[in-house]
Amino acid sequence: VLYTCGEDLNACGMSVVDRTSGVLREVPIEPVMLDRLSTSIGWWGPVSGTPTVSPDGGAAFLTTVDDSGFPVGVVVDLVTGATTLQNEVTDAVYSTPTMGWSADGRFAYTVIDETLMAYDRTTGETFPVVTTVSVDESFDDVMSITLRPPVAG
């Protein structure tokens, strides 16, 4: 996934490189999302690092900003440019959403409202992964999510 800007931050775009053919293809991302990506870069650099591409190559999780300038995690479909799973981080301006992909790329796991959630790219459904949490626990301070590969058998 390439995110590039021209002479200024008003001429930005997102592209992907096909690993087999080497062909560069533009992702038709929504103009409002491109504006938000531009805003998230600013003069100090990006809000977050490199987008995390799903194992199947069909989507990327990246961090942008909402209308108030707070970091927001989104899943971008790399074919259609559609964005889903707006995961807003509300606890601190400089926090960035974290996520992990299932081995097949169907599920994106992230923290939403202090709850570990799974987003199903096939159905569009978002649901909690952990259903029982003690009173003193939350997933507010999760710094990374790593998933183990499926167990064979």
mmCIF file of C-alpha atoms in Angstrom:
data_model
loop_
_atom_site.group_PDB
_atom_site.id
_atom_site.type_symbol
_atom_site.label_atom_id
_atom_site.label_comp_id
_atom_site.label_asym_id
_atom_site.label_seq_id
_atom_site.Cartn_x
_atom_site.Cartn_y
_atom_site.Cartn_z
ATOM 1 C CA VAL A 1 0.000 0.000 0.000
ATOM 2 C CA LEU A 2 1.382 3.368 -1.031
ATOM 3 C CA TYR A 3 0.066 6.658 0.284
ATOM 4 C CA THR A 4 1.514 9.532 -1.676
ATOM 5 C CA CYS A 5 1.087 13.281 -1.850
ATOM 6 C CA GLY A 6 2.111 15.740 -4.544
ATOM 7 C CA GLU A 7 3.502 19.220 -3.988
ATOM 8 C CA ASP A 8 1.098 19.768 -1.103
ATOM 9 C CA LEU A 9 -1.211 17.717 1.102
ATOM 10 C CA ASN A 10 -4.191 18.482 -1.159
ATOM 11 C CA ALA A 11 -2.941 16.156 -3.909
ATOM 12 C CA CYS A 12 -2.811 12.790 -2.154
ATOM 13 C CA GLY A 13 -3.814 9.285 -3.166
ATOM 14 C CA MET A 14 -3.583 5.624 -2.207
ATOM 15 C CA SER A 15 -2.274 2.865 -4.483
ATOM 16 C CA VAL A 16 -1.364 -0.794 -4.302
ATOM 17 C CA VAL A 17 1.316 -2.708 -6.162
ATOM 18 C CA ASP A 18 0.395 -6.137 -7.510
ATOM 19 C CA ARG A 19 3.203 -8.416 -6.349
ATOM 20 C CA THR A 20 2.888 -10.757 -9.334
ATOM 21 C CA SER A 21 2.688 -8.270 -12.204
ATOM 22 C CA GLY A 22 4.327 -5.238 -10.601
ATOM 23 C CA VAL A 23 1.422 -3.078 -11.800
ATOM 24 C CA LEU A 24 0.593 -0.014 -9.705
ATOM 25 C CA ARG A 25 -3.173 0.475 -9.259
ATOM 26 C CA GLU A 26 -4.902 3.420 -7.602
ATOM 27 C CA VAL A 27 -7.345 2.635 -4.780
ATOM 28 C CA PRO A 28 -10.557 4.634 -5.382
ATOM 29 C CA ILE A 29 -10.743 5.814 -1.772
ATOM 30 C CA GLU A 30 -13.459 8.265 -0.750
ATOM 31 C CA PRO A 31 -12.392 11.945 -1.039
ATOM 32 C CA VAL A 32 -13.332 12.651 2.592
ATOM 33 C CA MET A 33 -11.024 9.837 3.710
ATOM 34 C CA LEU A 34 -8.162 11.199 1.582
ATOM 35 C CA ASP A 35 -8.705 14.584 3.232
ATOM 36 C CA ARG A 36 -8.553 12.941 6.657
ATOM 37 C CA LEU A 37 -5.391 11.027 5.735
ATOM 38 C CA SER A 38 -3.816 14.296 4.605
ATOM 39 C CA THR A 39 -4.827 15.955 7.866
ATOM 40 C CA SER A 40 -3.357 13.083 9.874
ATOM 41 C CA ILE A 41 0.049 13.576 8.277
ATOM 42 C CA GLY A 42 0.562 17.256 9.069
ATOM 43 C CA TRP A 43 3.976 18.839 9.417
ATOM 44 C CA TRP A 44 4.993 16.576 12.320
ATOM 45 C CA GLY A 45 4.565 13.322 10.402
ATOM 46 C CA PRO A 46 1.828 10.694 10.383
ATOM 47 C CA VAL A 47 -0.391 9.927 13.362
ATOM 48 C CA SER A 48 0.561 6.294 12.961
ATOM 49 C CA GLY A 49 2.983 4.123 11.067
ATOM 50 C CA THR A 50 2.520 1.901 8.076
ATOM 51 C CA PRO A 51 -0.926 0.463 7.258
ATOM 52 C CA THR A 52 -1.367 -3.192 8.202
ATOM 53 C CA VAL A 53 -2.414 -5.203 5.142
ATOM 54 C CA SER A 54 -4.686 -8.229 5.599
ATOM 55 C CA PRO A 55 -3.088 -11.616 4.838
ATOM 56 C CA ASP A 56 -5.281 -12.005 1.741
ATOM 57 C CA GLY A 57 -4.220 -8.555 0.469
ATOM 58 C CA GLY A 58 -7.804 -7.339 0.133
ATOM 59 C CA ALA A 59 -7.851 -4.727 2.892
ATOM 60 C CA ALA A 60 -5.634 -2.522 5.014
ATOM 61 C CA PHE A 61 -6.067 -1.190 8.532
ATOM 62 C CA LEU A 62 -4.738 2.331 8.866
ATOM 63 C CA THR A 63 -4.955 5.260 11.202
ATOM 64 C CA THR A 64 -6.395 8.594 10.194
ATOM 65 C CA VAL A 65 -8.184 11.343 12.127
ATOM 66 C CA ASP A 66 -11.821 12.192 12.714
ATOM 67 C CA ASP A 67 -13.384 15.642 12.272
ATOM 68 C CA SER A 68 -12.000 16.680 15.684
ATOM 69 C CA GLY A 69 -8.448 15.574 14.905
ATOM 70 C CA PHE A 70 -8.491 12.461 17.110
ATOM 71 C CA PRO A 71 -6.915 9.237 15.788
ATOM 72 C CA VAL A 72 -9.347 6.805 14.171
ATOM 73 C CA GLY A 73 -8.586 3.320 12.875
ATOM 74 C CA VAL A 74 -10.291 2.290 9.648
ATOM 75 C CA VAL A 75 -10.337 -0.775 7.411
ATOM 76 C CA VAL A 76 -9.978 0.175 3.744
ATOM 77 C CA ASP A 77 -11.054 -2.267 1.033
ATOM 78 C CA LEU A 78 -8.129 -2.139 -1.404
ATOM 79 C CA VAL A 79 -10.335 -2.913 -4.421
ATOM 80 C CA THR A 80 -13.348 -0.654 -3.853
ATOM 81 C CA GLY A 81 -11.780 1.969 -1.555
ATOM 82 C CA ALA A 82 -14.694 1.627 0.886
ATOM 83 C CA THR A 83 -13.854 2.309 4.523
ATOM 84 C CA THR A 84 -15.390 0.497 7.482
ATOM 85 C CA LEU A 85 -14.746 -0.140 11.169
ATOM 86 C CA GLN A 86 -14.241 3.413 12.334
ATOM 87 C CA ASN A 87 -12.449 2.693 15.597
ATOM 88 C CA GLU A 88 -12.197 5.994 17.441
ATOM 89 C CA VAL A 89 -9.618 6.412 20.168
ATOM 90 C CA THR A 90 -11.065 8.768 22.758
ATOM 91 C CA ASP A 91 -8.716 8.481 25.734
ATOM 92 C CA ALA A 92 -5.779 10.546 24.458
ATOM 93 C CA VAL A 93 -5.021 12.670 21.417
ATOM 94 C CA TYR A 94 -1.755 10.875 20.653
ATOM 95 C CA SER A 95 -2.989 7.311 21.110
ATOM 96 C CA THR A 96 -3.220 5.256 17.962
ATOM 97 C CA PRO A 97 -5.548 2.322 17.374
ATOM 98 C CA THR A 98 -3.957 -1.107 17.219
ATOM 99 C CA MET A 99 -5.259 -4.199 15.481
ATOM 100 C CA GLY A 100 -4.481 -7.714 14.326
ATOM 101 C CA TRP A 101 -5.689 -9.776 11.359
ATOM 102 C CA SER A 102 -6.959 -13.354 11.414
ATOM 103 C CA ALA A 103 -4.822 -15.740 9.351
ATOM 104 C CA ASP A 104 -7.313 -15.688 6.460
ATOM 105 C CA GLY A 105 -7.841 -11.900 6.580
ATOM 106 C CA ARG A 106 -11.557 -12.199 7.271
ATOM 107 C CA PHE A 107 -11.442 -10.706 10.770
ATOM 108 C CA ALA A 108 -9.807 -7.522 12.046
ATOM 109 C CA TYR A 109 -9.368 -7.439 15.823
ATOM 110 C CA THR A 110 -9.166 -4.105 17.616
ATOM 111 C CA VAL A 111 -10.219 -2.285 20.778
ATOM 112 C CA ILE A 112 -13.406 -0.214 20.606
ATOM 113 C CA ASP A 113 -14.735 1.543 23.732
ATOM 114 C CA GLU A 114 -12.334 -0.431 25.966
ATOM 115 C CA THR A 115 -13.631 -3.747 24.565
ATOM 116 C CA LEU A 116 -11.647 -6.202 22.437
ATOM 117 C CA MET A 117 -13.740 -6.527 19.267
ATOM 118 C CA ALA A 118 -13.677 -8.524 16.043
ATOM 119 C CA TYR A 119 -14.805 -7.024 12.742
ATOM 120 C CA ASP A 120 -15.987 -9.534 10.144
ATOM 121 C CA ARG A 121 -15.124 -8.244 6.649
ATOM 122 C CA THR A 122 -17.571 -10.706 5.074
ATOM 123 C CA THR A 123 -20.692 -9.764 7.040
ATOM 124 C CA GLY A 124 -19.754 -6.268 8.247
ATOM 125 C CA GLU A 125 -20.589 -7.337 11.800
ATOM 126 C CA THR A 126 -18.538 -6.139 14.789
ATOM 127 C CA PHE A 127 -18.775 -8.177 17.998
ATOM 128 C CA PRO A 128 -16.920 -8.565 21.319
ATOM 129 C CA VAL A 129 -14.215 -11.233 21.523
ATOM 130 C CA VAL A 130 -14.091 -11.342 25.312
ATOM 131 C CA THR A 131 -17.513 -11.448 26.917
ATOM 132 C CA THR A 132 -16.553 -11.643 30.601
ATOM 133 C CA VAL A 133 -14.185 -9.049 32.068
ATOM 134 C CA SER A 134 -13.679 -8.308 35.767
ATOM 135 C CA VAL A 135 -14.701 -4.881 37.077
ATOM 136 C CA ASP A 136 -11.104 -3.604 37.212
ATOM 137 C CA GLU A 137 -10.100 -4.774 33.733
ATOM 138 C CA SER A 138 -10.430 -3.026 30.416
ATOM 139 C CA PHE A 139 -8.622 -3.118 27.109
ATOM 140 C CA ASP A 140 -8.043 0.639 27.182
ATOM 141 C CA ASP A 141 -4.236 0.395 27.210
ATOM 142 C CA VAL A 142 -3.655 -2.335 24.596
ATOM 143 C CA MET A 143 -0.467 -1.534 22.668
ATOM 144 C CA SER A 144 -0.507 -4.448 20.205
ATOM 145 C CA ILE A 145 -2.624 -7.407 19.160
ATOM 146 C CA THR A 146 -0.953 -10.596 17.955
ATOM 147 C CA LEU A 147 -2.941 -13.649 16.873
ATOM 148 C CA ARG A 148 -1.640 -17.193 16.864
ATOM 149 C CA PRO A 149 -2.079 -19.237 13.684
ATOM 150 C CA PRO A 150 -4.992 -21.686 13.665
ATOM 151 C CA VAL A 151 -4.337 -25.076 15.211
ATOM 152 C CA ALA A 152 -4.499 -27.865 12.637
ATOM 153 C CA GLY A 153 -6.756 -30.780 13.220
#
